[in-house]
Short mmCIF file of N, CA, C and O in Angstrom, two decimals:
data_model
loop_
_atom_site.label_atom_id
_atom_site.label_comp_id
_atom_site.label_asym_id
_atom_site.label_seq_id
_atom_site.Cartn_x
_atom_site.Cartn_y
_atom_site.Cartn_z
N MET O 1 108.98 83.05 132.38
CA MET O 1 110.11 83.79 131.36
C MET O 1 109.28 84.78 130.77
O MET O 1 108.06 84.48 129.84
N THR O 2 109.78 86.09 130.80
CA THR O 2 108.89 87.01 129.94
C THR O 2 109.69 87.42 128.47
O THR O 2 111.03 86.98 128.27
N THR O 3 109.05 87.48 127.54
CA THR O 3 109.35 88.02 126.05
C THR O 3 110.20 89.25 126.21
O THR O 3 109.58 90.12 126.65
N PRO O 4 111.48 89.37 125.65
CA PRO O 4 111.81 90.88 125.14
C PRO O 4 111.09 91.70 124.59
O PRO O 4 110.34 91.29 123.84
N ALA O 5 111.15 93.01 125.06
CA ALA O 5 110.53 94.22 124.00
C ALA O 5 111.15 93.74 122.57
O ALA O 5 112.00 93.69 122.44
N PHE O 6 109.83 94.04 122.01
CA PHE O 6 110.04 93.97 120.47
C PHE O 6 110.73 95.76 120.17
O PHE O 6 110.12 96.60 120.50
N SER O 7 111.59 95.54 119.46
CA SER O 7 111.93 97.12 118.45
C SER O 7 111.76 97.15 117.20
O SER O 7 112.39 96.58 116.56
N ALA O 8 111.55 98.46 117.08
CA ALA O 8 111.11 98.61 115.47
C ALA O 8 112.56 99.14 115.05
O ALA O 8 112.19 99.42 113.81
N ALA O 9 113.49 99.84 115.77
CA ALA O 9 114.46 100.25 115.34
C ALA O 9 115.35 99.57 113.91
O ALA O 9 115.52 100.53 113.06
N GLN O 10 115.47 98.25 114.05
CA GLN O 10 116.31 97.46 112.81
C GLN O 10 115.25 98.10 111.67
O GLN O 10 115.76 98.38 110.80
N VAL O 11 114.03 97.62 111.63
CA VAL O 11 113.03 98.05 110.08
C VAL O 11 113.23 99.27 110.11
O VAL O 11 113.18 99.70 108.86
N MET O 12 113.14 100.34 111.27
CA MET O 12 113.27 102.01 110.67
C MET O 12 114.60 102.71 110.06
O MET O 12 114.23 103.10 109.34
N ALA O 13 115.56 101.52 110.78
CA ALA O 13 116.85 102.14 110.09
C ALA O 13 116.99 101.84 108.45
O ALA O 13 117.44 102.38 107.96
N GLY O 14 116.36 100.74 108.04
CA GLY O 14 116.38 100.51 106.63
C GLY O 14 115.26 101.35 105.73
O GLY O 14 115.56 101.15 104.55
N LEU O 15 114.69 102.45 106.27
CA LEU O 15 113.65 103.29 105.74
C LEU O 15 114.67 104.33 105.11
O LEU O 15 115.52 104.99 106.17
N THR O 16 113.94 105.13 104.10
CA THR O 16 114.32 106.67 103.69
C THR O 16 113.95 107.68 104.83
O THR O 16 112.59 107.26 105.23
N PRO O 17 114.48 108.87 104.72
CA PRO O 17 113.90 109.71 105.40
C PRO O 17 112.22 110.17 105.33
O PRO O 17 111.82 110.17 106.01
N PHE O 18 111.86 110.13 103.79
CA PHE O 18 111.06 110.15 103.76
C PHE O 18 109.75 109.11 104.32
O PHE O 18 108.40 109.24 104.70
N GLN O 19 110.31 107.95 104.19
CA GLN O 19 109.27 106.75 104.35
C GLN O 19 109.13 106.68 105.74
O GLN O 19 108.08 106.63 106.56
N ARG O 20 110.27 107.43 106.52
CA ARG O 20 110.14 107.26 108.38
C ARG O 20 108.98 108.51 108.70
O ARG O 20 108.50 107.81 109.60
N ASN O 21 109.22 109.48 107.76
CA ASN O 21 108.45 110.38 108.15
C ASN O 21 106.83 110.08 107.97
O ASN O 21 105.99 110.38 108.77
N THR O 22 106.52 109.16 106.88
CA THR O 22 105.39 108.53 106.68
C THR O 22 104.84 107.86 107.83
O THR O 22 103.67 107.97 108.21
N VAL O 23 105.72 106.64 107.61
CA VAL O 23 105.33 106.04 109.17
C VAL O 23 105.23 106.40 110.44
O VAL O 23 104.81 106.12 111.22
N GLU O 24 105.87 107.56 110.84
CA GLU O 24 105.57 108.25 112.31
C GLU O 24 104.27 109.07 111.98
O GLU O 24 103.49 109.38 112.71
N HIS O 25 104.13 109.89 110.81
CA HIS O 25 102.70 110.31 110.61
C HIS O 25 101.59 109.48 110.90
O HIS O 25 100.58 109.52 111.39
N VAL O 26 101.66 108.33 110.04
CA VAL O 26 100.95 107.18 110.35
C VAL O 26 100.43 106.89 111.63
O VAL O 26 99.56 106.64 112.28
N ILE O 27 101.59 106.66 112.57
CA ILE O 27 101.32 106.15 113.99
C ILE O 27 100.85 107.37 114.52
O ILE O 27 100.03 106.58 116.01
N ASP O 28 101.45 108.46 114.30
CA ASP O 28 100.64 109.53 115.29
C ASP O 28 99.09 109.36 115.31
O ASP O 28 98.35 109.73 116.54
N ARG O 29 98.47 109.56 114.11
CA ARG O 29 97.27 109.68 113.86
C ARG O 29 96.28 108.42 114.44
O ARG O 29 95.36 108.15 114.99
N PHE O 30 97.33 107.13 113.97
CA PHE O 30 96.69 106.09 115.05
C PHE O 30 96.57 105.76 116.67
O PHE O 30 95.34 105.33 117.11
N HIS O 31 97.81 106.18 116.91
CA HIS O 31 98.07 105.87 118.30
C HIS O 31 98.11 106.96 119.35
O HIS O 31 97.82 107.10 120.42
N ARG O 32 98.07 108.30 118.86
CA ARG O 32 98.66 109.29 119.81
C ARG O 32 97.25 110.50 119.67
O ARG O 32 96.63 110.26 120.75
N SER O 33 97.08 110.85 118.53
CA SER O 33 95.35 111.79 118.00
C SER O 33 94.45 111.11 118.20
O SER O 33 93.24 111.01 118.33
N LYS O 34 94.46 109.47 117.65
CA LYS O 34 93.49 108.60 117.70
C LYS O 34 92.53 108.92 117.06
O LYS O 34 91.29 108.93 117.23
N ASP O 35 92.68 109.71 115.93
CA ASP O 35 91.84 110.51 114.82
C ASP O 35 91.25 109.44 113.58
O ASP O 35 90.62 110.24 112.75
N ALA O 36 92.07 108.31 113.56
CA ALA O 36 91.89 107.72 112.56
C ALA O 36 92.14 106.07 112.60
O ALA O 36 92.63 105.83 113.66
N SER O 37 91.41 105.47 112.00
CA SER O 37 91.18 103.88 112.45
C SER O 37 91.43 103.33 111.01
O SER O 37 91.70 101.78 110.87
N ARG O 38 91.69 103.94 110.11
CA ARG O 38 92.40 103.56 109.09
C ARG O 38 93.14 104.26 107.87
O ARG O 38 93.00 105.62 108.33
N PHE O 39 93.87 104.00 107.34
CA PHE O 39 94.94 105.34 106.73
C PHE O 39 95.11 104.89 105.15
O PHE O 39 95.69 103.26 104.65
N LEU O 40 95.29 105.12 104.22
CA LEU O 40 95.76 104.90 102.89
C LEU O 40 97.23 105.90 102.36
O LEU O 40 97.14 107.20 102.50
N VAL O 41 97.80 105.19 102.36
CA VAL O 41 99.50 105.37 101.86
C VAL O 41 99.36 105.04 100.40
O VAL O 41 99.25 104.32 99.49
N ALA O 42 99.45 106.55 99.35
CA ALA O 42 99.36 106.17 98.34
C ALA O 42 100.52 107.25 97.43
O ALA O 42 100.41 108.23 97.56
N ASP O 43 101.06 106.42 96.50
CA ASP O 43 102.42 107.35 95.90
C ASP O 43 102.84 106.56 94.75
O ASP O 43 102.24 105.56 94.24
N GLU O 44 103.38 107.34 94.01
CA GLU O 44 103.84 106.48 92.81
C GLU O 44 104.61 105.44 92.70
O GLU O 44 105.30 105.25 94.01
N THR O 45 104.79 104.54 92.08
CA THR O 45 105.20 103.52 91.82
C THR O 45 106.52 103.61 91.83
O THR O 45 107.56 104.13 91.93
N GLY O 46 107.27 102.41 92.85
CA GLY O 46 108.78 102.28 93.45
C GLY O 46 109.36 103.33 94.64
O GLY O 46 110.16 103.49 94.96
N LEU O 47 108.18 104.36 95.51
CA LEU O 47 108.61 105.01 96.03
C LEU O 47 108.58 103.87 97.22
O LEU O 47 109.09 105.10 98.79
N GLY O 48 108.35 102.89 97.67
CA GLY O 48 108.40 102.34 99.03
C GLY O 48 107.13 101.79 100.13
O GLY O 48 106.99 101.64 101.11
N LYS O 49 106.15 101.85 99.44
CA LYS O 49 104.56 101.74 100.35
C LYS O 49 104.69 100.77 100.99
O LYS O 49 104.10 100.79 101.97
N THR O 50 104.85 99.89 100.31
CA THR O 50 105.51 98.36 101.37
C THR O 50 106.34 98.67 102.06
O THR O 50 105.94 97.67 103.66
N ILE O 51 107.35 98.97 101.94
CA ILE O 51 108.23 99.14 102.84
C ILE O 51 107.84 100.10 103.98
O ILE O 51 107.92 99.97 105.45
N VAL O 52 106.75 101.05 103.74
CA VAL O 52 106.60 102.29 104.64
C VAL O 52 105.32 101.17 105.44
O VAL O 52 105.38 101.36 106.87
N ALA O 53 104.64 100.56 104.89
CA ALA O 53 103.65 99.24 105.47
C ALA O 53 104.44 98.50 106.49
O ALA O 53 103.89 98.34 107.70
N ARG O 54 105.64 98.09 106.35
CA ARG O 54 106.39 97.00 107.06
C ARG O 54 106.79 98.21 108.36
O ARG O 54 107.04 97.48 109.60
N GLY O 55 107.33 99.64 108.26
CA GLY O 55 107.71 100.08 109.14
C GLY O 55 106.01 100.52 110.08
O GLY O 55 106.52 100.55 111.32
N VAL O 56 104.88 100.23 109.85
CA VAL O 56 104.05 101.09 110.35
C VAL O 56 103.59 99.77 111.30
O VAL O 56 103.42 99.82 112.60
N ILE O 57 103.65 98.43 110.68
CA ILE O 57 103.81 97.00 111.63
C ILE O 57 104.80 97.35 112.85
O ILE O 57 104.13 96.72 113.62
N ALA O 58 105.83 97.29 112.15
CA ALA O 58 106.90 97.51 113.59
C ALA O 58 106.76 98.46 114.63
O ALA O 58 106.38 98.07 115.57
N ARG O 59 106.12 99.48 114.13
CA ARG O 59 106.09 100.69 115.14
C ARG O 59 104.52 100.43 116.22
O ARG O 59 104.53 100.41 116.73
N THR O 60 103.46 99.80 115.11
CA THR O 60 102.51 99.30 115.86
C THR O 60 102.69 98.25 116.75
O THR O 60 102.05 98.44 118.40
N ILE O 61 103.72 97.29 116.63
CA ILE O 61 103.77 96.05 117.48
C ILE O 61 104.72 96.89 119.08
O ILE O 61 104.56 96.62 119.70
N GLU O 62 105.27 97.58 118.50
CA GLU O 62 106.07 98.61 119.18
C GLU O 62 105.08 99.47 120.34
O GLU O 62 105.52 99.18 121.58
N GLU O 63 104.07 100.10 119.77
CA GLU O 63 103.47 100.67 120.50
C GLU O 63 101.88 99.88 121.41
O GLU O 63 102.16 100.23 122.57
N LEU O 64 102.02 98.90 120.88
CA LEU O 64 100.85 98.03 121.97
C LEU O 64 101.55 97.04 122.67
O LEU O 64 100.72 96.57 123.45
N GLN O 65 102.43 96.51 122.72
CA GLN O 65 102.94 95.71 123.46
C GLN O 65 102.87 96.09 124.95
O GLN O 65 103.02 95.29 125.57
N HIS O 66 103.13 97.10 124.97
CA HIS O 66 103.15 98.00 126.25
C HIS O 66 101.70 98.19 126.72
O HIS O 66 101.37 99.05 127.86
N ASP O 67 100.45 97.92 125.78
CA ASP O 67 99.45 98.49 126.32
C ASP O 67 98.58 97.16 126.99
O ASP O 67 98.59 95.92 126.38
N ASP O 68 98.16 97.03 128.08
CA ASP O 68 97.81 95.84 128.98
C ASP O 68 96.39 95.44 128.14
O ASP O 68 95.53 94.70 128.61
N SER O 69 95.70 96.45 127.72
CA SER O 69 94.20 96.48 127.15
C SER O 69 94.34 95.35 125.82
O SER O 69 93.26 94.83 125.48
N VAL O 70 96.03 94.96 125.51
CA VAL O 70 95.70 94.44 124.36
C VAL O 70 96.55 93.18 124.65
O VAL O 70 97.27 92.84 125.10
N ASP O 71 95.89 92.07 124.30
CA ASP O 71 96.08 90.52 124.74
C ASP O 71 96.96 89.93 123.66
O ASP O 71 98.04 88.91 124.04
N ARG O 72 96.38 90.13 122.31
CA ARG O 72 97.37 89.78 121.48
C ARG O 72 97.56 91.08 119.92
O ARG O 72 96.40 91.56 120.10
N ILE O 73 98.52 90.55 119.51
CA ILE O 73 98.25 91.36 117.61
C ILE O 73 98.61 90.26 116.74
O ILE O 73 99.42 89.48 116.66
N ASP O 74 97.25 89.99 116.31
CA ASP O 74 97.25 89.81 114.54
C ASP O 74 97.66 90.60 113.59
O ASP O 74 97.09 91.95 113.57
N ILE O 75 98.30 90.06 112.85
CA ILE O 75 98.42 90.95 111.36
C ILE O 75 98.21 89.99 110.29
O ILE O 75 98.63 89.22 110.06
N VAL O 76 97.05 90.47 109.46
CA VAL O 76 96.90 89.90 108.15
C VAL O 76 97.42 90.99 106.93
O VAL O 76 97.19 92.20 107.19
N TYR O 77 98.45 90.43 106.14
CA TYR O 77 99.30 91.17 105.15
C TYR O 77 98.39 90.43 103.82
O TYR O 77 98.19 89.10 103.56
N VAL O 78 97.86 91.13 102.99
CA VAL O 78 97.08 91.03 101.65
C VAL O 78 97.99 91.29 101.01
O VAL O 78 98.30 92.71 100.70
N GLY O 79 98.63 90.64 99.85
CA GLY O 79 99.81 91.45 98.93
C GLY O 79 99.21 90.91 97.51
O GLY O 79 98.43 90.35 97.30
#
């Protein structure tokens, strides 16, 4: 039995356009241009950095689930 594919759509739908743009920028740097292995999102208090992190995690799962070189995805959240 196969596991259904994960979709980040529900997570992304809850983000503001500014937050979605930030998520997509991070994903682009991590997975498309591959020129970053770390990323810092710094913004004013209350603008949703934690929500952006949730979007980055969801989109990363979406990207990696189809990568045959990835056996498992581990997520560590330090709050």
